[in-house]
XYZ file of C-alpha atoms in Angstrom:
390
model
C -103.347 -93.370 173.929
C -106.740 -91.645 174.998
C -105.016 -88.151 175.818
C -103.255 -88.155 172.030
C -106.414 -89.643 170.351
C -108.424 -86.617 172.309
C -106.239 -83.589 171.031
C -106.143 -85.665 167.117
C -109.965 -85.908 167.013
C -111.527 -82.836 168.766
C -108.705 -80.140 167.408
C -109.492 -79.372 164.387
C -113.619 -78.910 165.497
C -111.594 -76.454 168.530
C -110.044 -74.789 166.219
C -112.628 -73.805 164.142
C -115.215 -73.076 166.533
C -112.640 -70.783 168.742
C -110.175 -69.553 166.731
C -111.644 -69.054 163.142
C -113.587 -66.456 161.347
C -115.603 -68.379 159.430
C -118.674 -66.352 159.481
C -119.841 -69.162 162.252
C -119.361 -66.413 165.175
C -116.030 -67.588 165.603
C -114.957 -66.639 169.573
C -111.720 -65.314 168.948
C -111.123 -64.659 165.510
C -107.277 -64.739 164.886
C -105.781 -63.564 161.719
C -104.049 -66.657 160.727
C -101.613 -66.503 157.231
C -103.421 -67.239 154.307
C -102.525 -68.063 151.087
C -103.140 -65.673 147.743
C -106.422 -67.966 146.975
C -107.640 -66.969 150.421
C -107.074 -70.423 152.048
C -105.039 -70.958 155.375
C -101.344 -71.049 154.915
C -99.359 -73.968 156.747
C -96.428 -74.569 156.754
C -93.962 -77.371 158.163
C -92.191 -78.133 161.814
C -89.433 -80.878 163.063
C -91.061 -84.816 163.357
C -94.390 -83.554 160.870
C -94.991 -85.936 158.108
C -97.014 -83.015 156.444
C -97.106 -79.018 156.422
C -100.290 -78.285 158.998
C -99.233 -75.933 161.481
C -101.621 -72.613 161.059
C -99.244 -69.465 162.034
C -99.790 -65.689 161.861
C -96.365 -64.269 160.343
C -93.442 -65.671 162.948
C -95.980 -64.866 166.282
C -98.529 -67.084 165.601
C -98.517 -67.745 170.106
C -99.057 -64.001 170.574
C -101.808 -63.800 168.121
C -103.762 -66.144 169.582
C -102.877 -65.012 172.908
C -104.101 -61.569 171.970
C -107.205 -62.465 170.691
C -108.510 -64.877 172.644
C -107.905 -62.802 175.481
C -109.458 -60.007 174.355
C -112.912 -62.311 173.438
C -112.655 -63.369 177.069
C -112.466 -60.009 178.027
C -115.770 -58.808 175.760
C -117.673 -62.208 177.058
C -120.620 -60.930 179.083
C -119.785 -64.353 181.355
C -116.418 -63.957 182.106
C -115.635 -61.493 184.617
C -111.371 -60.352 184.823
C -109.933 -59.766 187.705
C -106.235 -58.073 186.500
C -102.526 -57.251 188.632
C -104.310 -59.965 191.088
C -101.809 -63.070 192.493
C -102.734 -65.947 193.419
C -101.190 -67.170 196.711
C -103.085 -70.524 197.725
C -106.171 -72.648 196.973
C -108.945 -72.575 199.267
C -110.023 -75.979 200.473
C -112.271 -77.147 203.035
C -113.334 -80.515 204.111
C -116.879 -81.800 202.970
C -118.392 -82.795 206.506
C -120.576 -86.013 204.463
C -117.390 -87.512 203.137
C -114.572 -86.494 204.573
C -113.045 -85.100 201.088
C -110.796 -81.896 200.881
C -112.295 -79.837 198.427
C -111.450 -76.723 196.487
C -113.805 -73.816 196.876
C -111.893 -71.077 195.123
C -108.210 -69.228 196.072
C -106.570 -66.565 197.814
C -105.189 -64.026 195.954
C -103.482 -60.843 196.475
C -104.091 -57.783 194.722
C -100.991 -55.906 193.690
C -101.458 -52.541 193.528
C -103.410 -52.253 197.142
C -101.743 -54.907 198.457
C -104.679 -56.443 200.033
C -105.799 -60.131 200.232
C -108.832 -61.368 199.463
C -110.475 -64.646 198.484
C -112.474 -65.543 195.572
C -114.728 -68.673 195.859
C -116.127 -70.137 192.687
C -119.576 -72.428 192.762
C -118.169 -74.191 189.666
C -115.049 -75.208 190.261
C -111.238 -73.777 190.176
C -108.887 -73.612 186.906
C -105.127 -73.467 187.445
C -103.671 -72.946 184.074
C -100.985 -70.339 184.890
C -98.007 -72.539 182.699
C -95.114 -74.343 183.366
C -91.656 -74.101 185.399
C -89.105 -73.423 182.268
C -88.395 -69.833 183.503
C -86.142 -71.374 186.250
C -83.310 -72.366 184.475
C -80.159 -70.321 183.036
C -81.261 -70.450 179.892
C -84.874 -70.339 179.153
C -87.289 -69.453 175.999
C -89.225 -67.632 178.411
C -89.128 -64.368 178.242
C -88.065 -62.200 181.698
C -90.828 -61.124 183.835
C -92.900 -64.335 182.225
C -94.561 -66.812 184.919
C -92.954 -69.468 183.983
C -91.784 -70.438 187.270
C -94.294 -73.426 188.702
C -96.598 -71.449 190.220
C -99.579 -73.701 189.508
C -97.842 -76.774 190.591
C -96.401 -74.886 193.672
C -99.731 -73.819 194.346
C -101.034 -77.293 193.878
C -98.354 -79.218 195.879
C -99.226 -76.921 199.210
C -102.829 -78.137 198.542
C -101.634 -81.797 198.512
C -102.592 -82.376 194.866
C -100.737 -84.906 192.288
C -98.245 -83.683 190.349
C -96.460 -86.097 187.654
C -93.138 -86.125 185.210
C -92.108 -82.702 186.648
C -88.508 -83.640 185.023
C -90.350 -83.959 182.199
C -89.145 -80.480 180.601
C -88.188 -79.685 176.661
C -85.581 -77.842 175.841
C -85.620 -75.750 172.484
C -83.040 -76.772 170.178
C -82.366 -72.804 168.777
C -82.575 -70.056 170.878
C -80.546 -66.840 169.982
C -77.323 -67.066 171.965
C -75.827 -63.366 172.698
C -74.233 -63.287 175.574
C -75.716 -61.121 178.770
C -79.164 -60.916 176.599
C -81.903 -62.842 177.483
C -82.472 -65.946 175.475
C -84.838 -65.232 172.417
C -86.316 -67.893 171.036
C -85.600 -68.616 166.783
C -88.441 -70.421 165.443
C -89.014 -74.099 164.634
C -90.739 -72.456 161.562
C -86.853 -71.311 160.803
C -85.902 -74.754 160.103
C -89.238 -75.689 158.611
C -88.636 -73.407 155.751
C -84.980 -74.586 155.546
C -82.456 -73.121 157.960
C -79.337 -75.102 158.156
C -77.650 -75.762 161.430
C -73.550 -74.875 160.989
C -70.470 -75.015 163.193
C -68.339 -72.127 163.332
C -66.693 -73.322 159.999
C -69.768 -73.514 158.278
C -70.579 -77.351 158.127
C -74.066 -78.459 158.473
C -73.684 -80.738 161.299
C -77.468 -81.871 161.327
C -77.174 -85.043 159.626
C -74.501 -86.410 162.028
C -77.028 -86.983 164.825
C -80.206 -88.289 162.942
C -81.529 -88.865 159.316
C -84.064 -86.311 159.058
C -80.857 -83.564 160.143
C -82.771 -79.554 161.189
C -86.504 -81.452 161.026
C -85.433 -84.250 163.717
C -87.428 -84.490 166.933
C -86.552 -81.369 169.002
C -84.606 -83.572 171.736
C -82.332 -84.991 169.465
C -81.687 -81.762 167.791
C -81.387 -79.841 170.862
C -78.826 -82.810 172.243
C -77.148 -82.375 168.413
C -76.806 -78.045 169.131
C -75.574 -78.944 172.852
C -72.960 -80.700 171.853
C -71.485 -78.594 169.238
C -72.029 -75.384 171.402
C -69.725 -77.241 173.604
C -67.026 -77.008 171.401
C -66.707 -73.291 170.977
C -63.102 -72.043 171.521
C -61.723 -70.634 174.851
C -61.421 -66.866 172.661
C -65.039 -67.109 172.232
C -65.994 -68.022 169.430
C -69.164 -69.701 169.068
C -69.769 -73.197 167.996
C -73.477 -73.576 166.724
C -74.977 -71.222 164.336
C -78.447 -71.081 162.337
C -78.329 -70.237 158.784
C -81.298 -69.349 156.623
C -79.382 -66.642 154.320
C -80.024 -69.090 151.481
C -83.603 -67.431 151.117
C -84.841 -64.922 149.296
C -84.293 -61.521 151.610
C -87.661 -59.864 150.845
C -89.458 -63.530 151.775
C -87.459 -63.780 154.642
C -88.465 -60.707 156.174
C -91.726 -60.977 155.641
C -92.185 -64.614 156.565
C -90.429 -63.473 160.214
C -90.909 -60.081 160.927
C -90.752 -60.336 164.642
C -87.447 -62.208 164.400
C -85.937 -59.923 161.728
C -87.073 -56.485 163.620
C -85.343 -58.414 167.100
C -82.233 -58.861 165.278
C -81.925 -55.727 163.446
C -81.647 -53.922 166.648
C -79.003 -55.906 167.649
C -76.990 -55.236 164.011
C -77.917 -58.671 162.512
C -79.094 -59.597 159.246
C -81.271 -62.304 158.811
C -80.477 -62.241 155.054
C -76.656 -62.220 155.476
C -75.651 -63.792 159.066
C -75.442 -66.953 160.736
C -76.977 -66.622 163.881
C -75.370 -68.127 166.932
C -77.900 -70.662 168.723
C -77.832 -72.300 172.202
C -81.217 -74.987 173.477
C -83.279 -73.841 176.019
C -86.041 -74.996 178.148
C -88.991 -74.700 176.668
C -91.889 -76.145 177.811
C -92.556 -78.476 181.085
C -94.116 -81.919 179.713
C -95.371 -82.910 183.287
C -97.363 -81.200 185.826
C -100.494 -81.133 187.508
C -101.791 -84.687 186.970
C -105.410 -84.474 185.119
C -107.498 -86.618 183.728
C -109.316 -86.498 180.094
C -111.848 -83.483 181.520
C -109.146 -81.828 182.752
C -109.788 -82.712 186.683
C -106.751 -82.855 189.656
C -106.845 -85.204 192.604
C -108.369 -82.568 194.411
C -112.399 -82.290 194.016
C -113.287 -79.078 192.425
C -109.711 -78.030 190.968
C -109.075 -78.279 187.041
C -105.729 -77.662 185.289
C -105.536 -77.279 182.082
C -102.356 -75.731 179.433
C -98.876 -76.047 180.483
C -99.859 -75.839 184.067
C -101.148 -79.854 183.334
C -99.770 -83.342 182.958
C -102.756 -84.947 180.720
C -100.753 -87.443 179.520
C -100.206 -86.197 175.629
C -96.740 -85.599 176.157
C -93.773 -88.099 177.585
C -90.453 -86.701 177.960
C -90.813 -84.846 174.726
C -92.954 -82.782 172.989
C -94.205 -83.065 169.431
C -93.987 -79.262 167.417
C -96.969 -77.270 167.673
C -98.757 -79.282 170.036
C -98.775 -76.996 172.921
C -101.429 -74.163 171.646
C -103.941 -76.767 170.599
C -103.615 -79.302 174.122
C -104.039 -76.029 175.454
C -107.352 -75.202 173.501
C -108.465 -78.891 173.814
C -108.113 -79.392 177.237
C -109.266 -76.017 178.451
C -112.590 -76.452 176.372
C -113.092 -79.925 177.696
C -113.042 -78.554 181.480
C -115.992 -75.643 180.593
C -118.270 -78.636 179.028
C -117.305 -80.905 181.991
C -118.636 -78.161 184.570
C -121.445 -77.189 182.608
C -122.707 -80.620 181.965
C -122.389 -81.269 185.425
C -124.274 -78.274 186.524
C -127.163 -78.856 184.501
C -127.765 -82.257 185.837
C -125.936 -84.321 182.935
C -124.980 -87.865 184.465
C -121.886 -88.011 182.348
C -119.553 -90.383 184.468
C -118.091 -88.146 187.713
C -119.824 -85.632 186.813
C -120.775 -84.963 190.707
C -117.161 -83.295 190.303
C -118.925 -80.375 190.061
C -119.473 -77.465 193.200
C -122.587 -76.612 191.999
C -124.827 -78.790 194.080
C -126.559 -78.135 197.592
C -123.225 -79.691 199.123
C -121.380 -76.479 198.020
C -123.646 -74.365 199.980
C -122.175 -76.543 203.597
C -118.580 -76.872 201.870
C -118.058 -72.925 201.394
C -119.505 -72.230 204.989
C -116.621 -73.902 206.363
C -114.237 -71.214 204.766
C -116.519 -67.409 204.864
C -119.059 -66.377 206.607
C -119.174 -63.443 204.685
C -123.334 -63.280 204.218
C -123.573 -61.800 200.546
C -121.500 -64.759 199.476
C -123.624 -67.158 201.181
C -126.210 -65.592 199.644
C -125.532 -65.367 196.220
C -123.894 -69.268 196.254
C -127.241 -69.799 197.778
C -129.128 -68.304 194.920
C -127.047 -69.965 191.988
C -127.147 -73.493 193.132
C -131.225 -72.972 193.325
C -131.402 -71.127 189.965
C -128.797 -73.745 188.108
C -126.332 -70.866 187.646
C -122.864 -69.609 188.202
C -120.605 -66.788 189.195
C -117.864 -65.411 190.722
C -117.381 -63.719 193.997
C -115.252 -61.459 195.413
C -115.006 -61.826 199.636
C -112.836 -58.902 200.101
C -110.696 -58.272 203.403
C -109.647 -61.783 204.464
């Protein structure tokens, strides 16, 4: 499949060039785990023939999150507009052909509570994650978009969405009841955490071979259905166990997890922890080819917010951050080999062309955008502007 063969083969080159410090000038630098000998640490996750997931302690999404956002916020080309919404795509109808096409979005800014509309030259990225927030029990964390706003967004714009049932549930989340759900590591198991029932029998091996390392929808289907049988008094069914590990390891291999529990008067070193799946991660989306490009001319998707075809129905451990990386770095070489005049196949995908200038009249009049759109598609540049009071 090209979409799998694409994250396989250009991943580990994304990796290193974005995430590293390898004295290259790495763009976000994260402080992955290393081992004593100064190598990167890796270590092991459900349907991996090998240990080759890079983490940073038991956080390794947050990390990354961090730090690439703060290099995006340092880049002298990338311009952050924060506590904005966005409420709609702008489209407008290119008078030569006929096409809708997206010239940027509304948004609304939340603290004055004015709308406004920013129109890109370049093109439009929705990459604002998936829909697992919606459900009663969700790896999400509250206050997390993780309600479909880029596929809402992109269904009221007419665009194709695909395998929207296509959603992965976590097979461990932290079950206490009238808490949130707080997610427990596939890392957990990868370092050997037995699943138990409320008598303390690994029950792993009943539903597949490979028992706590299975693929995530048969062990999530294998927790389900021993949570299920949890006694009318309450007590609980299903039940990670990882107490078999050394206690100073343990907290230090998942600090996060062991400071979250603590609070609530668990030990990771002594108790089983009661577990319950949970929707994870939405498989489908907005429907996008292998440059990251939507039905809609002019509108990318890339993340979470995207179907590109690497995932069916399930999702394979630790593949989310790097489709993620992938796919989001193929859509800023698509638009800028476009721009410059590259004749890469479609490449006319691109806004930045004297067509743009017509398109974007159709939605603002406002002259200083006209302007400046003017002055980038003659100068080969791009840029961002702000058309305030809509």
């Amino acid at each position: 499949d090209e979409a799998v063969w694409k994250v396989a083969t250009e991943g580990p080159d994304r990796v290193k060039e974005l995430l590293l410090d390898d004295g290259d000038g790495a763009f976000a630098n994260v402080p992955f785990d290393r081992n004593p000998d100064g190598t990167l640490s890796h270590c092991l996750e459900a349907s991996h023939a090998a240990a080759r997931i890079l983490h940073r302690a038991d956080s390794t999404g947050a990390a990354i999150t961090q730090h690439i956002t703060q290099a995006a916020i340092n880049h002298p080309l990338v311009t952050v507009v924060s506590d904005t919404i966005v409420t709609d795509l702008a489209v407008a109808t290119d008078d030569s052909t006929g096409n809708q096409v997206c010239v940027g979005a509304h948004v609304l800014h939340r603290q004055t509570r004015e709308h406004s509309t920013i129109l890109a030259t370049r093109g439009t990225l929705l990459a604002s994650g998936g829909l697992a927030g919606i459900y009663e029990h969700s790896t999400n964390p509250p206050g997390f978009n993780a309600l479909g706003s880029s596929t809402a967004i992109a269904n009221r714009a007419g665009v194709q969405t695909k395998d929207l049932e296509y959603v992965q549930f976590h097979p461990t989340s932290l079950y206490l009841p009238n808490e949130a759900r707080f997610l427990l590591t596939e890392a957990l198991r990868g370092e050997g955490a037995i699943l138990r029932d409320a008598n303390g029998r690994a029950f792993a091996r009943d539903f597949h071979v490979d028992g706590e390392l299975a693929p995530r929808d048969v062990v999530a289907r294998g927790v389900y259905a021993e949570a299920q049988k949890s006694t009318e008094d309450g007590v609980h069914n299903a039940y990670l166990d990882i107490t078999h590990r050394n206690a100073d390891w343990l907290r230090d291999r998942f600090p996060t997890i062991d400071a979250h529990l603590s609070k609530r008067n668990i030990d990771i070193t002594k108790d089983q922890l009661p577990v319950i799946p949970a929707a994870h991660y939405t498989c489908g989306g907005i429907e996008t080819d292998l440059d990251g490009r939507t039905s809609l001319m002019g509108l990318y998707s890339a993340g979470e917010a995207a179907r590109t075809g690497l995932h069916g129905g399930n999702r394979l451990a630790s593949t989310s951050l790097l489709e993620g990386l992938v796919y989001g770095a193929a859509v800023a070489d698509f638009v800028g080999a476009a721009v410059v005049g590259n004749t890469r196949k479609h490449a006319s995908n691109s806004l930045a062309s004297e067509e743009a200038f017509e398109t974007a009249r159709s939605v603002t009049s406002d002259p200083t955008f006209l302007e400046e759109l003017r002055h980038q598609i003659k100068g080969g540049r791009t840029g961002t502007v702000l058309v305030n009071g809509e």
